[in-house]
């Protein structure tokens, strides 16, 4: 190669040396990635000795899936600084971006694989329903419908930081490597949050939303997040509801929101209020299915932690909730909520 008197080679020789086609060399030349040294008297392209290394680098970058504009930036940086990475880090930035893209593509493929298995394993009478559910979920799956639902549920004018902190725990992220059952649970969550309200009905709100106001709700939800985390520690260990730090943090979130003191009378009133608040335990049960690996103990959710804490509160006050409004009976209710 490069045996001509002028030290240049033709497009065919360059293509052969790099292991690509003439069409490929022409494509990169036409886009300015592979400059020609000159043209022959007959108008044929001629390339200098440095073209072979440049073409091999282009081929390697394209094999990684980098787009032509990214390849151009890397080549320009290499030419300016004399290294493949360059001082500006164009190569590192392009590779990092491509890794993010590949990760998203892999998650989408894993989701599709689990969804296909879900349909394959379904009894014949359930296949149509499962297809309908998973067909309504984007790939990769998006949590946007769940976020929109909870933004409508949270108190109006609640500070963005407080609302965001709540959404972090209330909205489950789809697993990177889901099992078919987790795909089904997430699809059902998606359908639940997209379901229209019945005509003439208004989504009921917990009493605390009305009584605490926007500022008080921010204090409330911040405190509840801490209480739920503390309760989750006991729940993972299989401990029954009991008084202690978690319950005190739970009650403190309400006293802070309402601006009152923690007294036995307040705890009794709070237990009754929370038992009557609107809920939908089914939402949290689906969240637990999404976030729990197959065969593992169900992960605590804000809903299940709330139930645990309410049971501890009720036992401590000696209150007996009405049969129609206890946490476990409340699955008949039509509106999701924490019971806050």
PDB file of N, CA and C in Angstrom, residues 44-143:
ATOM      1  N   UNK A  44      -9.786  10.761  -9.993  1.00  0.00           N
ATOM      2  CA  UNK A  44      -9.931   9.755  -8.933  1.00  0.00           C
ATOM      3  C   UNK A  44      -9.348  10.271  -7.616  1.00  0.00           C
ATOM      4  N   UNK A  45      -9.959   9.863  -6.523  1.00  0.00           N
ATOM      5  CA  UNK A  45      -9.535  10.314  -5.198  1.00  0.00           C
ATOM      6  C   UNK A  45      -8.197   9.679  -4.836  1.00  0.00           C
ATOM      7  N   UNK A  46      -7.367  10.472  -4.174  1.00  0.00           N
ATOM      8  CA  UNK A  46      -6.064  10.003  -3.701  1.00  0.00           C
ATOM      9  C   UNK A  46      -5.943  10.372  -2.218  1.00  0.00           C
ATOM     10  N   UNK A  47      -5.395   9.450  -1.441  1.00  0.00           N
ATOM     11  CA  UNK A  47      -5.317   9.641   0.008  1.00  0.00           C
ATOM     12  C   UNK A  47      -3.878   9.497   0.489  1.00  0.00           C
ATOM     13  N   UNK A  48      -3.546  10.277   1.535  1.00  0.00           N
ATOM     14  CA  UNK A  48      -2.214  10.222   2.116  1.00  0.00           C
ATOM     15  C   UNK A  48      -2.068   9.104   3.132  1.00  0.00           C
ATOM     16  N   UNK A  49      -0.842   8.867   3.620  1.00  0.00           N
ATOM     17  CA  UNK A  49      -0.569   7.761   4.549  1.00  0.00           C
ATOM     18  C   UNK A  49      -1.389   7.818   5.836  1.00  0.00           C
ATOM     19  N   UNK A  50      -1.696   9.041   6.306  1.00  0.00           N
ATOM     20  CA  UNK A  50      -2.443   9.151   7.567  1.00  0.00           C
ATOM     21  C   UNK A  50      -3.901   8.724   7.425  1.00  0.00           C
ATOM     22  N   UNK A  51      -4.376   8.571   6.177  1.00  0.00           N
ATOM     23  CA  UNK A  51      -5.788   8.256   5.953  1.00  0.00           C
ATOM     24  C   UNK A  51      -6.159   6.868   6.475  1.00  0.00           C
ATOM     25  N   UNK A  52      -5.199   5.930   6.430  1.00  0.00           N
ATOM     26  CA  UNK A  52      -5.521   4.569   6.856  1.00  0.00           C
ATOM     27  C   UNK A  52      -5.845   4.521   8.348  1.00  0.00           C
ATOM     28  N   UNK A  53      -4.992   5.147   9.194  1.00  0.00           N
ATOM     29  CA  UNK A  53      -5.288   5.174  10.633  1.00  0.00           C
ATOM     30  C   UNK A  53      -6.587   5.911  10.920  1.00  0.00           C
ATOM     31  N   UNK A  54      -6.818   6.989  10.191  1.00  0.00           N
ATOM     32  CA  UNK A  54      -8.043   7.765  10.402  1.00  0.00           C
ATOM     33  C   UNK A  54      -9.270   6.937  10.029  1.00  0.00           C
ATOM     34  N   UNK A  55      -9.188   6.214   8.927  1.00  0.00           N
ATOM     35  CA  UNK A  55     -10.311   5.383   8.499  1.00  0.00           C
ATOM     36  C   UNK A  55     -10.558   4.250   9.497  1.00  0.00           C
ATOM     37  N   UNK A  56      -9.509   3.652  10.018  1.00  0.00           N
ATOM     38  CA  UNK A  56      -9.671   2.586  11.013  1.00  0.00           C
ATOM     39  C   UNK A  56     -10.316   3.119  12.290  1.00  0.00           C
ATOM     40  N   UNK A  57      -9.938   4.339  12.683  1.00  0.00           N
ATOM     41  CA  UNK A  57     -10.553   4.942  13.862  1.00  0.00           C
ATOM     42  C   UNK A  57     -12.042   5.211  13.615  1.00  0.00           C
ATOM     43  N   UNK A  58     -12.340   5.726  12.429  1.00  0.00           N
ATOM     44  CA  UNK A  58     -13.743   5.966  12.082  1.00  0.00           C
ATOM     45  C   UNK A  58     -14.544   4.670  12.146  1.00  0.00           C
ATOM     46  N   UNK A  59     -13.984   3.621  11.580  1.00  0.00           N
ATOM     47  CA  UNK A  59     -14.671   2.328  11.580  1.00  0.00           C
ATOM     48  C   UNK A  59     -14.919   1.842  13.011  1.00  0.00           C
ATOM     49  N   UNK A  60     -13.923   2.000  13.892  1.00  0.00           N
ATOM     50  CA  UNK A  60     -14.070   1.555  15.277  1.00  0.00           C
ATOM     51  C   UNK A  60     -15.148   2.355  15.999  1.00  0.00           C
ATOM     52  N   UNK A  61     -15.139   3.670  15.786  1.00  0.00           N
ATOM     53  CA  UNK A  61     -16.133   4.516  16.458  1.00  0.00           C
ATOM     54  C   UNK A  61     -17.539   4.209  15.969  1.00  0.00           C
ATOM     55  N   UNK A  62     -17.677   3.990  14.672  1.00  0.00           N
ATOM     56  CA  UNK A  62     -18.994   3.667  14.122  1.00  0.00           C
ATOM     57  C   UNK A  62     -19.470   2.301  14.598  1.00  0.00           C
ATOM     58  N   UNK A  63     -18.508   1.359  14.777  1.00  0.00           N
ATOM     59  CA  UNK A  63     -18.876   0.028  15.268  1.00  0.00           C
ATOM     60  C   UNK A  63     -19.441   0.100  16.686  1.00  0.00           C
ATOM     61  N   UNK A  64     -19.055   1.137  17.444  1.00  0.00           N
ATOM     62  CA  UNK A  64     -19.599   1.332  18.784  1.00  0.00           C
ATOM     63  C   UNK A  64     -20.975   1.982  18.762  1.00  0.00           C
ATOM     64  N   UNK A  65     -21.419   2.347  17.578  1.00  0.00           N
ATOM     65  CA  UNK A  65     -22.737   2.957  17.451  1.00  0.00           C
ATOM     66  C   UNK A  65     -22.741   4.463  17.551  1.00  0.00           C
ATOM     67  N   UNK A  66     -21.573   5.112  17.481  1.00  0.00           N
ATOM     68  CA  UNK A  66     -21.515   6.565  17.566  1.00  0.00           C
ATOM     69  C   UNK A  66     -21.989   7.177  16.259  1.00  0.00           C
ATOM     70  N   UNK A  67     -22.729   8.268  16.364  1.00  0.00           N
ATOM     71  CA  UNK A  67     -23.261   8.942  15.190  1.00  0.00           C
ATOM     72  C   UNK A  67     -22.162   9.721  14.479  1.00  0.00           C
ATOM     73  N   UNK A  68     -22.404  10.027  13.212  1.00  0.00           N
ATOM     74  CA  UNK A  68     -21.403  10.735  12.404  1.00  0.00           C
ATOM     75  C   UNK A  68     -20.994  12.069  13.037  1.00  0.00           C
ATOM     76  N   UNK A  69     -21.928  12.900  13.541  1.00  0.00           N
ATOM     77  CA  UNK A  69     -21.497  14.153  14.177  1.00  0.00           C
ATOM     78  C   UNK A  69     -20.575  13.929  15.376  1.00  0.00           C
ATOM     79  N   UNK A  70     -20.812  12.875  16.158  1.00  0.00           N
ATOM     80  CA  UNK A  70     -19.932  12.583  17.285  1.00  0.00           C
ATOM     81  C   UNK A  70     -18.561  12.160  16.802  1.00  0.00           C
ATOM     82  N   UNK A  71     -18.529  11.345  15.753  1.00  0.00           N
ATOM     83  CA  UNK A  71     -17.256  10.922  15.177  1.00  0.00           C
ATOM     84  C   UNK A  71     -16.484  12.136  14.670  1.00  0.00           C
ATOM     85  N   UNK A  72     -17.181  13.080  14.047  1.00  0.00           N
ATOM     86  CA  UNK A  72     -16.523  14.275  13.543  1.00  0.00           C
ATOM     87  C   UNK A  72     -15.867  15.065  14.682  1.00  0.00           C
ATOM     88  N   UNK A  73     -16.582  15.218  15.801  1.00  0.00           N
ATOM     89  CA  UNK A  73     -16.007  15.964  16.928  1.00  0.00           C
ATOM     90  C   UNK A  73     -14.768  15.273  17.474  1.00  0.00           C
ATOM     91  N   UNK A  74     -14.801  13.953  17.549  1.00  0.00           N
ATOM     92  CA  UNK A  74     -13.647  13.204  18.068  1.00  0.00           C
ATOM     93  C   UNK A  74     -12.455  13.353  17.129  1.00  0.00           C
ATOM     94  N   UNK A  75     -12.708  13.249  15.841  1.00  0.00           N
ATOM     95  CA  UNK A  75     -11.622  13.385  14.870  1.00  0.00           C
ATOM     96  C   UNK A  75     -11.028  14.792  14.889  1.00  0.00           C
ATOM     97  N   UNK A  76     -11.892  15.787  14.978  1.00  0.00           N
ATOM     98  CA  UNK A  76     -11.403  17.170  15.032  1.00  0.00           C
ATOM     99  C   UNK A  76     -10.559  17.400  16.269  1.00  0.00           C
ATOM    100  N   UNK A  77     -10.986  16.837  17.398  1.00  0.00           N
ATOM    101  CA  UNK A  77     -10.239  16.984  18.638  1.00  0.00           C
ATOM    102  C   UNK A  77      -8.905  16.249  18.566  1.00  0.00           C
ATOM    103  N   UNK A  78      -8.943  15.084  17.956  1.00  0.00           N
ATOM    104  CA  UNK A  78      -7.713  14.297  17.795  1.00  0.00           C
ATOM    105  C   UNK A  78      -6.712  15.044  16.926  1.00  0.00           C
ATOM    106  N   UNK A  79      -7.216  15.652  15.874  1.00  0.00           N
ATOM    107  CA  UNK A  79      -6.331  16.410  14.974  1.00  0.00           C
ATOM    108  C   UNK A  79      -5.740  17.621  15.698  1.00  0.00           C
ATOM    109  N   UNK A  80      -6.564  18.266  16.562  1.00  0.00           N
ATOM    110  CA  UNK A  80      -6.105  19.462  17.245  1.00  0.00           C
ATOM    111  C   UNK A  80      -5.112  19.153  18.362  1.00  0.00           C
ATOM    112  N   UNK A  81      -5.302  18.004  19.052  1.00  0.00           N
ATOM    113  CA  UNK A  81      -4.490  17.706  20.230  1.00  0.00           C
ATOM    114  C   UNK A  81      -3.557  16.514  20.045  1.00  0.00           C
ATOM    115  N   UNK A  82      -3.729  15.793  18.971  1.00  0.00           N
ATOM    116  CA  UNK A  82      -2.824  14.689  18.707  1.00  0.00           C
ATOM    117  C   UNK A  82      -3.094  13.438  19.495  1.00  0.00           C
ATOM    118  N   UNK A  83      -4.293  13.309  20.116  1.00  0.00           N
ATOM    119  CA  UNK A  83      -4.659  12.096  20.862  1.00  0.00           C
ATOM    120  C   UNK A  83      -6.062  11.709  20.501  1.00  0.00           C
ATOM    121  N   UNK A  84      -6.417  10.450  20.808  1.00  0.00           N
ATOM    122  CA  UNK A  84      -7.763   9.972  20.490  1.00  0.00           C
ATOM    123  C   UNK A  84      -8.809  10.621  21.370  1.00  0.00           C
ATOM    124  N   UNK A  85      -8.443  10.945  22.643  1.00  0.00           N
ATOM    125  CA  UNK A  85      -9.429  11.541  23.533  1.00  0.00           C
ATOM    126  C   UNK A  85      -9.484  13.047  23.412  1.00  0.00           C
ATOM    127  N   UNK A  86      -8.313  13.675  23.395  1.00  0.00           N
ATOM    128  CA  UNK A  86      -8.275  15.123  23.293  1.00  0.00           C
ATOM    129  C   UNK A  86      -8.556  15.776  24.631  1.00  0.00           C
ATOM    130  N   UNK A  87      -8.142  17.029  24.736  1.00  0.00           N
ATOM    131  CA  UNK A  87      -8.295  17.733  25.991  1.00  0.00           C
ATOM    132  C   UNK A  87      -9.765  17.975  26.342  1.00  0.00           C
ATOM    133  N   UNK A  88     -10.615  18.102  25.318  1.00  0.00           N
ATOM    134  CA  UNK A  88     -12.015  18.383  25.589  1.00  0.00           C
ATOM    135  C   UNK A  88     -12.823  17.162  25.973  1.00  0.00           C
ATOM    136  N   UNK A  89     -12.250  15.967  25.826  1.00  0.00           N
ATOM    137  CA  UNK A  89     -12.951  14.753  26.233  1.00  0.00           C
ATOM    138  C   UNK A  89     -14.106  14.377  25.325  1.00  0.00           C
ATOM    139  N   UNK A  90     -14.017  14.676  24.029  1.00  0.00           N
ATOM    140  CA  UNK A  90     -15.107  14.335  23.113  1.00  0.00           C
ATOM    141  C   UNK A  90     -15.346  12.833  23.076  1.00  0.00           C
ATOM    142  N   UNK A  91     -14.265  12.047  23.091  1.00  0.00           N
ATOM    143  CA  UNK A  91     -14.422  10.595  23.057  1.00  0.00           C
ATOM    144  C   UNK A  91     -15.123  10.098  24.311  1.00  0.00           C
ATOM    145  N   UNK A  92     -14.663  10.594  25.488  1.00  0.00           N
ATOM    146  CA  UNK A  92     -15.270  10.154  26.740  1.00  0.00           C
ATOM    147  C   UNK A  92     -16.752  10.523  26.803  1.00  0.00           C
ATOM    148  N   UNK A  93     -17.077  11.729  26.363  1.00  0.00           N
ATOM    149  CA  UNK A  93     -18.478  12.169  26.388  1.00  0.00           C
ATOM    150  C   UNK A  93     -19.331  11.329  25.450  1.00  0.00           C
ATOM    151  N   UNK A  94     -18.797  11.024  24.258  1.00  0.00           N
ATOM    152  CA  UNK A  94     -19.560  10.237  23.288  1.00  0.00           C
ATOM    153  C   UNK A  94     -19.778   8.815  23.784  1.00  0.00           C
ATOM    154  N   UNK A  95     -18.747   8.227  24.382  1.00  0.00           N
ATOM    155  CA  UNK A  95     -18.871   6.857  24.892  1.00  0.00           C
ATOM    156  C   UNK A  95     -19.860   6.813  26.062  1.00  0.00           C
ATOM    157  N   UNK A  96     -19.781   7.809  26.959  1.00  0.00           N
ATOM    158  CA  UNK A  96     -20.717   7.843  28.088  1.00  0.00           C
ATOM    159  C   UNK A  96     -22.159   7.973  27.596  1.00  0.00           C
ATOM    160  N   UNK A  97     -22.364   8.824  26.597  1.00  0.00           N
ATOM    161  CA  UNK A  97     -23.699   8.974  26.046  1.00  0.00           C
ATOM    162  C   UNK A  97     -24.203   7.705  25.401  1.00  0.00           C
ATOM    163  N   UNK A  98     -23.317   7.041  24.682  1.00  0.00           N
ATOM    164  CA  UNK A  98     -23.714   5.788  24.029  1.00  0.00           C
ATOM    165  C   UNK A  98     -24.028   4.706  25.056  1.00  0.00           C
ATOM    166  N   UNK A  99     -23.278   4.684  26.155  1.00  0.00           N
ATOM    167  CA  UNK A  99     -23.569   3.712  27.208  1.00  0.00           C
ATOM    168  C   UNK A  99     -24.959   3.936  27.791  1.00  0.00           C
ATOM    169  N   UNK A 100     -25.348   5.209  27.964  1.00  0.00           N
ATOM    170  CA  UNK A 100     -26.690   5.494  28.471  1.00  0.00           C
ATOM    171  C   UNK A 100     -27.741   5.000  27.479  1.00  0.00           C
ATOM    172  N   UNK A 101     -27.497   5.235  26.189  1.00  0.00           N
ATOM    173  CA  UNK A 101     -28.443   4.779  25.167  1.00  0.00           C
ATOM    174  C   UNK A 101     -28.564   3.258  25.166  1.00  0.00           C
ATOM    175  N   UNK A 102     -27.417   2.581  25.256  1.00  0.00           N
ATOM    176  CA  UNK A 102     -27.437   1.113  25.254  1.00  0.00           C
ATOM    177  C   UNK A 102     -28.167   0.590  26.491  1.00  0.00           C
ATOM    178  N   UNK A 103     -27.946   1.253  27.646  1.00  0.00           N
ATOM    179  CA  UNK A 103     -28.652   0.841  28.852  1.00  0.00           C
ATOM    180  C   UNK A 103     -30.155   0.944  28.689  1.00  0.00           C
ATOM    181  N   UNK A 104     -30.601   2.031  28.061  1.00  0.00           N
ATOM    182  CA  UNK A 104     -32.035   2.200  27.816  1.00  0.00           C
ATOM    183  C   UNK A 104     -32.552   1.137  26.853  1.00  0.00           C
ATOM    184  N   UNK A 105     -31.756   0.842  25.831  1.00  0.00           N
ATOM    185  CA  UNK A 105     -32.164  -0.180  24.866  1.00  0.00           C
ATOM    186  C   UNK A 105     -32.254  -1.549  25.529  1.00  0.00           C
ATOM    187  N   UNK A 106     -31.299  -1.847  26.418  1.00  0.00           N
ATOM    188  CA  UNK A 106     -31.324  -3.138  27.110  1.00  0.00           C
ATOM    189  C   UNK A 106     -32.529  -3.242  28.038  1.00  0.00           C
ATOM    190  N   UNK A 107     -32.839  -2.137  28.737  1.00  0.00           N
ATOM    191  CA  UNK A 107     -34.010  -2.156  29.614  1.00  0.00           C
ATOM    192  C   UNK A 107     -35.281  -2.398  28.812  1.00  0.00           C
ATOM    193  N   UNK A 108     -35.356  -1.761  27.637  1.00  0.00           N
ATOM    194  CA  UNK A 108     -36.528  -1.956  26.786  1.00  0.00           C
ATOM    195  C   UNK A 108     -36.628  -3.408  26.324  1.00  0.00           C
ATOM    196  N   UNK A 109     -35.503  -4.013  25.973  1.00  0.00           N
ATOM    197  CA  UNK A 109     -35.505  -5.409  25.529  1.00  0.00           C
ATOM    198  C   UNK A 109     -35.900  -6.345  26.666  1.00  0.00           C
ATOM    199  N   UNK A 110     -35.378  -6.080  27.863  1.00  0.00           N
ATOM    200  CA  UNK A 110     -35.732  -6.940  29.003  1.00  0.00           C
ATOM    201  C   UNK A 110     -37.218  -6.819  29.325  1.00  0.00           C
ATOM    202  N   UNK A 111     -37.735  -5.577  29.222  1.00  0.00           N
ATOM    203  CA  UNK A 111     -39.168  -5.387  29.466  1.00  0.00           C
ATOM    204  C   UNK A 111     -39.989  -6.150  28.433  1.00  0.00           C
ATOM    205  N   UNK A 112     -39.598  -6.071  27.166  1.00  0.00           N
ATOM    206  CA  UNK A 112     -40.331  -6.776  26.108  1.00  0.00           C
ATOM    207  C   UNK A 112     -40.259  -8.286  26.324  1.00  0.00           C
ATOM    208  N   UNK A 113     -39.091  -8.768  26.731  1.00  0.00           N
ATOM    209  CA  UNK A 113     -38.953 -10.209  26.968  1.00  0.00           C
ATOM    210  C   UNK A 113     -39.898 -10.663  28.077  1.00  0.00           C
ATOM    211  N   UNK A 114     -39.928  -9.908  29.197  1.00  0.00           N
ATOM    212  CA  UNK A 114     -40.808 -10.279  30.300  1.00  0.00           C
ATOM    213  C   UNK A 114     -42.277 -10.162  29.899  1.00  0.00           C
ATOM    214  N   UNK A 115     -42.598  -9.144  29.081  1.00  0.00           N
ATOM    215  CA  UNK A 115     -43.982  -8.978  28.623  1.00  0.00           C
ATOM    216  C   UNK A 115     -44.397 -10.123  27.707  1.00  0.00           C
ATOM    217  N   UNK A 116     -43.484 -10.555  26.855  1.00  0.00           N
ATOM    218  CA  UNK A 116     -43.781 -11.692  25.984  1.00  0.00           C
ATOM    219  C   UNK A 116     -44.016 -12.957  26.798  1.00  0.00           C
ATOM    220  N   UNK A 117     -43.193 -13.168  27.828  1.00  0.00           N
ATOM    221  CA  UNK A 117     -43.384 -14.336  28.693  1.00  0.00           C
ATOM    222  C   UNK A 117     -44.705 -14.246  29.452  1.00  0.00           C
ATOM    223  N   UNK A 118     -45.073 -13.021  29.828  1.00  0.00           N
ATOM    224  CA  UNK A 118     -46.339 -12.821  30.519  1.00  0.00           C
ATOM    225  C   UNK A 118     -47.510 -13.277  29.654  1.00  0.00           C
ATOM    226  N   UNK A 119     -47.466 -12.932  28.384  1.00  0.00           N
ATOM    227  CA  UNK A 119     -48.537 -13.347  27.473  1.00  0.00           C
ATOM    228  C   UNK A 119     -48.442 -14.845  27.195  1.00  0.00           C
ATOM    229  N   UNK A 120     -47.220 -15.332  27.015  1.00  0.00           N
ATOM    230  CA  UNK A 120     -47.018 -16.754  26.714  1.00  0.00           C
ATOM    231  C   UNK A 120     -47.522 -17.633  27.853  1.00  0.00           C
ATOM    232  N   UNK A 121     -47.320 -17.205  29.091  1.00  0.00           N
ATOM    233  CA  UNK A 121     -47.689 -18.014  30.250  1.00  0.00           C
ATOM    234  C   UNK A 121     -49.138 -17.806  30.691  1.00  0.00           C
ATOM    235  N   UNK A 122     -49.842 -16.864  30.073  1.00  0.00           N
ATOM    236  CA  UNK A 122     -51.216 -16.562  30.487  1.00  0.00           C
ATOM    237  C   UNK A 122     -52.167 -17.671  30.082  1.00  0.00           C
ATOM    238  N   UNK A 123     -53.140 -17.990  30.936  1.00  0.00           N
ATOM    239  CA  UNK A 123     -54.212 -18.901  30.510  1.00  0.00           C
ATOM    240  C   UNK A 123     -54.920 -18.304  29.299  1.00  0.00           C
ATOM    241  N   UNK A 124     -55.417 -19.114  28.391  1.00  0.00           N
ATOM    242  CA  UNK A 124     -56.042 -18.600  27.162  1.00  0.00           C
ATOM    243  C   UNK A 124     -57.080 -17.519  27.405  1.00  0.00           C
ATOM    244  N   UNK A 125     -57.852 -17.644  28.469  1.00  0.00           N
ATOM    245  CA  UNK A 125     -58.887 -16.656  28.730  1.00  0.00           C
ATOM    246  C   UNK A 125     -58.369 -15.318  29.217  1.00  0.00           C
ATOM    247  N   UNK A 126     -57.079 -15.234  29.599  1.00  0.00           N
ATOM    248  CA  UNK A 126     -56.521 -13.989  30.128  1.00  0.00           C
ATOM    249  C   UNK A 126     -55.577 -13.294  29.159  1.00  0.00           C
ATOM    250  N   UNK A 127     -55.278 -13.926  28.042  1.00  0.00           N
ATOM    251  CA  UNK A 127     -54.301 -13.339  27.126  1.00  0.00           C
ATOM    252  C   UNK A 127     -54.739 -11.986  26.589  1.00  0.00           C
ATOM    253  N   UNK A 128     -56.003 -11.869  26.210  1.00  0.00           N
ATOM    254  CA  UNK A 128     -56.488 -10.606  25.644  1.00  0.00           C
ATOM    255  C   UNK A 128     -56.391  -9.483  26.669  1.00  0.00           C
ATOM    256  N   UNK A 129     -56.735  -9.760  27.919  1.00  0.00           N
ATOM    257  CA  UNK A 129     -56.675  -8.740  28.959  1.00  0.00           C
ATOM    258  C   UNK A 129     -55.235  -8.317  29.216  1.00  0.00           C
ATOM    259  N   UNK A 130     -54.321  -9.262  29.250  1.00  0.00           N
ATOM    260  CA  UNK A 130     -52.919  -8.925  29.482  1.00  0.00           C
ATOM    261  C   UNK A 130     -52.341  -8.126  28.314  1.00  0.00           C
ATOM    262  N   UNK A 131     -52.726  -8.486  27.106  1.00  0.00           N
ATOM    263  CA  UNK A 131     -52.267  -7.721  25.947  1.00  0.00           C
ATOM    264  C   UNK A 131     -52.753  -6.279  26.028  1.00  0.00           C
ATOM    265  N   UNK A 132     -53.989  -6.104  26.449  1.00  0.00           N
ATOM    266  CA  UNK A 132     -54.536  -4.751  26.568  1.00  0.00           C
ATOM    267  C   UNK A 132     -53.779  -3.944  27.617  1.00  0.00           C
ATOM    268  N   UNK A 133     -53.466  -4.573  28.737  1.00  0.00           N
ATOM    269  CA  UNK A 133     -52.777  -3.872  29.813  1.00  0.00           C
ATOM    270  C   UNK A 133     -51.360  -3.469  29.408  1.00  0.00           C
ATOM    271  N   UNK A 134     -50.587  -4.427  28.878  1.00  0.00           N
ATOM    272  CA  UNK A 134     -49.201  -4.109  28.556  1.00  0.00           C
ATOM    273  C   UNK A 134     -49.107  -3.236  27.313  1.00  0.00           C
ATOM    274  N   UNK A 135     -50.136  -3.283  26.463  1.00  0.00           N
ATOM    275  CA  UNK A 135     -50.128  -2.432  25.283  1.00  0.00           C
ATOM    276  C   UNK A 135     -50.288  -0.963  25.606  1.00  0.00           C
ATOM    277  N   UNK A 136     -50.817  -0.656  26.794  1.00  0.00           N
ATOM    278  CA  UNK A 136     -51.003   0.734  27.210  1.00  0.00           C
ATOM    279  C   UNK A 136     -49.770   1.318  27.879  1.00  0.00           C
ATOM    280  N   UNK A 137     -48.728   0.496  28.069  1.00  0.00           N
ATOM    281  CA  UNK A 137     -47.501   0.944  28.724  1.00  0.00           C
ATOM    282  C   UNK A 137     -46.440   1.191  27.666  1.00  0.00           C
ATOM    283  N   UNK A 138     -45.775   2.331  27.736  1.00  0.00           N
ATOM    284  CA  UNK A 138     -44.717   2.637  26.777  1.00  0.00           C
ATOM    285  C   UNK A 138     -43.502   1.751  27.039  1.00  0.00           C
ATOM    286  N   UNK A 139     -42.636   1.642  26.058  1.00  0.00           N
ATOM    287  CA  UNK A 139     -41.411   0.850  26.189  1.00  0.00           C
ATOM    288  C   UNK A 139     -40.221   1.730  25.779  1.00  0.00           C
ATOM    289  N   UNK A 140     -39.236   1.932  26.701  1.00  0.00           N
ATOM    290  CA  UNK A 140     -39.244   1.503  28.099  1.00  0.00           C
ATOM    291  C   UNK A 140     -40.413   2.130  28.852  1.00  0.00           C
ATOM    292  N   UNK A 141     -40.861   1.481  29.915  1.00  0.00           N
ATOM    293  CA  UNK A 141     -42.044   1.975  30.626  1.00  0.00           C
ATOM    294  C   UNK A 141     -41.812   3.339  31.262  1.00  0.00           C
ATOM    295  N   UNK A 142     -42.832   4.172  31.231  1.00  0.00           N
ATOM    296  CA  UNK A 142     -42.772   5.516  31.803  1.00  0.00           C
ATOM    297  C   UNK A 142     -43.622   5.584  33.062  1.00  0.00           C
ATOM    298  N   UNK A 143     -43.147   6.359  34.025  1.00  0.00           N
ATOM    299  CA  UNK A 143     -43.910   6.569  35.260  1.00  0.00           C
ATOM    300  C   UNK A 143     -44.749   7.848  35.193  1.00  0.00           C
TER     301      UNK A 143
END
